[in-house]
Short mmCIF file of C-alpha atoms in Angstrom, two decimals:
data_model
loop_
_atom_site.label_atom_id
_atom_site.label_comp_id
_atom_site.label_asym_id
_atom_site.label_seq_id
_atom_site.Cartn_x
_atom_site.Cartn_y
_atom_site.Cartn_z
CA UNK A 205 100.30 -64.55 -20.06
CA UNK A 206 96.99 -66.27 -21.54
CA UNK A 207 98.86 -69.58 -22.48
CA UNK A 208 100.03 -69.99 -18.46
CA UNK A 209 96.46 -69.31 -17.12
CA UNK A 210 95.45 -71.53 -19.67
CA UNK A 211 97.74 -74.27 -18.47
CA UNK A 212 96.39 -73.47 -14.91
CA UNK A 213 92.93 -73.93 -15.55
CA UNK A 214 93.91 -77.23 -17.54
CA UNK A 215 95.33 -78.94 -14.24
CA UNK A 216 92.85 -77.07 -11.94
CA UNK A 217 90.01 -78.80 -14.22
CA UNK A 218 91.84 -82.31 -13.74
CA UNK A 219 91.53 -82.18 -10.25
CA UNK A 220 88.41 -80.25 -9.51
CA UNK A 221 85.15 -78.54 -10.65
CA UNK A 222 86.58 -74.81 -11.65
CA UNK A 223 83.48 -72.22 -11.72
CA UNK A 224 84.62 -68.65 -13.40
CA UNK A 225 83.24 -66.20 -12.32
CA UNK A 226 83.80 -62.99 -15.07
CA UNK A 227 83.81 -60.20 -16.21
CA UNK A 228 83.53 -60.83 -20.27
CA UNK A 229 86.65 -61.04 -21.36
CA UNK A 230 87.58 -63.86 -18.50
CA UNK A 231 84.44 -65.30 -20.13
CA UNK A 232 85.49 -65.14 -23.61
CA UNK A 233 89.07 -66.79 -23.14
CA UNK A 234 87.17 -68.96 -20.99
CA UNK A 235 84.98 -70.70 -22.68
CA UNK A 236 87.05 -72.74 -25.19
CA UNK A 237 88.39 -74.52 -22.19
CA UNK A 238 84.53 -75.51 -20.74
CA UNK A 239 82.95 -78.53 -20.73
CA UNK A 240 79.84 -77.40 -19.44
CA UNK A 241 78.52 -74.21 -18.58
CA UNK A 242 76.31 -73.28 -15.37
CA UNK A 243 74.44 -69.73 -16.35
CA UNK A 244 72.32 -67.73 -14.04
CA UNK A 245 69.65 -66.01 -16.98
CA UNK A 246 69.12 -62.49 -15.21
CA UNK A 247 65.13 -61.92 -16.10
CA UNK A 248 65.26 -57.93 -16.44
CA UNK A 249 66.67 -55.47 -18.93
CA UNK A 250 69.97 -53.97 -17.34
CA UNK A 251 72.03 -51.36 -19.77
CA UNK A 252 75.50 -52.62 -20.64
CA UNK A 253 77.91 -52.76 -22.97
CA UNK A 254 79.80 -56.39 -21.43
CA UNK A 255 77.65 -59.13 -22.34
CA UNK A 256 79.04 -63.18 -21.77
CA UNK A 257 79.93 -64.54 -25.27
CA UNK A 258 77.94 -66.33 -28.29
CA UNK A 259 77.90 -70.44 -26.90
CA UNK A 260 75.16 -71.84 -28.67
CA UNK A 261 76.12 -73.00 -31.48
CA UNK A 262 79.37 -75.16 -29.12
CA UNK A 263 76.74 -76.03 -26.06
CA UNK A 264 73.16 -77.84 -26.05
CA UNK A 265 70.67 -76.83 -23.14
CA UNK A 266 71.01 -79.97 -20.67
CA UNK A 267 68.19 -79.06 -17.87
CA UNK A 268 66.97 -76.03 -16.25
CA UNK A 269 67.68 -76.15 -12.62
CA UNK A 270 65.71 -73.58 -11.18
CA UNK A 271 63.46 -71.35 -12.62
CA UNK A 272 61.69 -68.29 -10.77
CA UNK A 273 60.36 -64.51 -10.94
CA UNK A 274 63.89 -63.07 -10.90
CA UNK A 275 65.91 -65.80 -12.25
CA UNK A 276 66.76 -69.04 -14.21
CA UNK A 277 70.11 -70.97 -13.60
CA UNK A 278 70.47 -73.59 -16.62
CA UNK A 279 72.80 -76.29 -17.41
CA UNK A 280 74.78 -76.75 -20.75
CA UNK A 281 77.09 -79.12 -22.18
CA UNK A 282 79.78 -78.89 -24.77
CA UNK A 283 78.36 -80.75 -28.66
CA UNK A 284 79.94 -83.70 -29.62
#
């Protein structure tokens, strides 16, 4: 169940970078358990109804690591 994957990703994380890699739920039980986030920003309007989760009020905007016509990929960090 949740609590075992949870588990997994906790000694995964000890050992390694882990990168998930969703669909939004995956995201959503997810995201407690990140540090850091590394988001690819998508720059056009695509109809949807799965979206990645609310994480700005837990993460702060670290540096923008590439920015062009298509795309962004940014880097966040947990708050405090």
């Amino acid at each position: 169940g949740r609590a075992r994957r949870e588990r997994a990703a906790h000694e995964l994380a000890d050992e390694r970078q882990v990168f998930i890699c969703g669909g939004a739920q995956i995201y959503a039980q997810a995201l407690p358990l990140c540090e850091e986030l590394f988001l690819t920003l998508v720059k056009r309007e695509v109809t949807g109804d799965a979206f990645f989760p609310p994480f700005e009020d837990r993460f702060e905007l670290v540096e923008e690591l590439r920015d062009t016509p298509e795309f962004k990929i940014l880097h966040y960090r947990r708050r405090g």
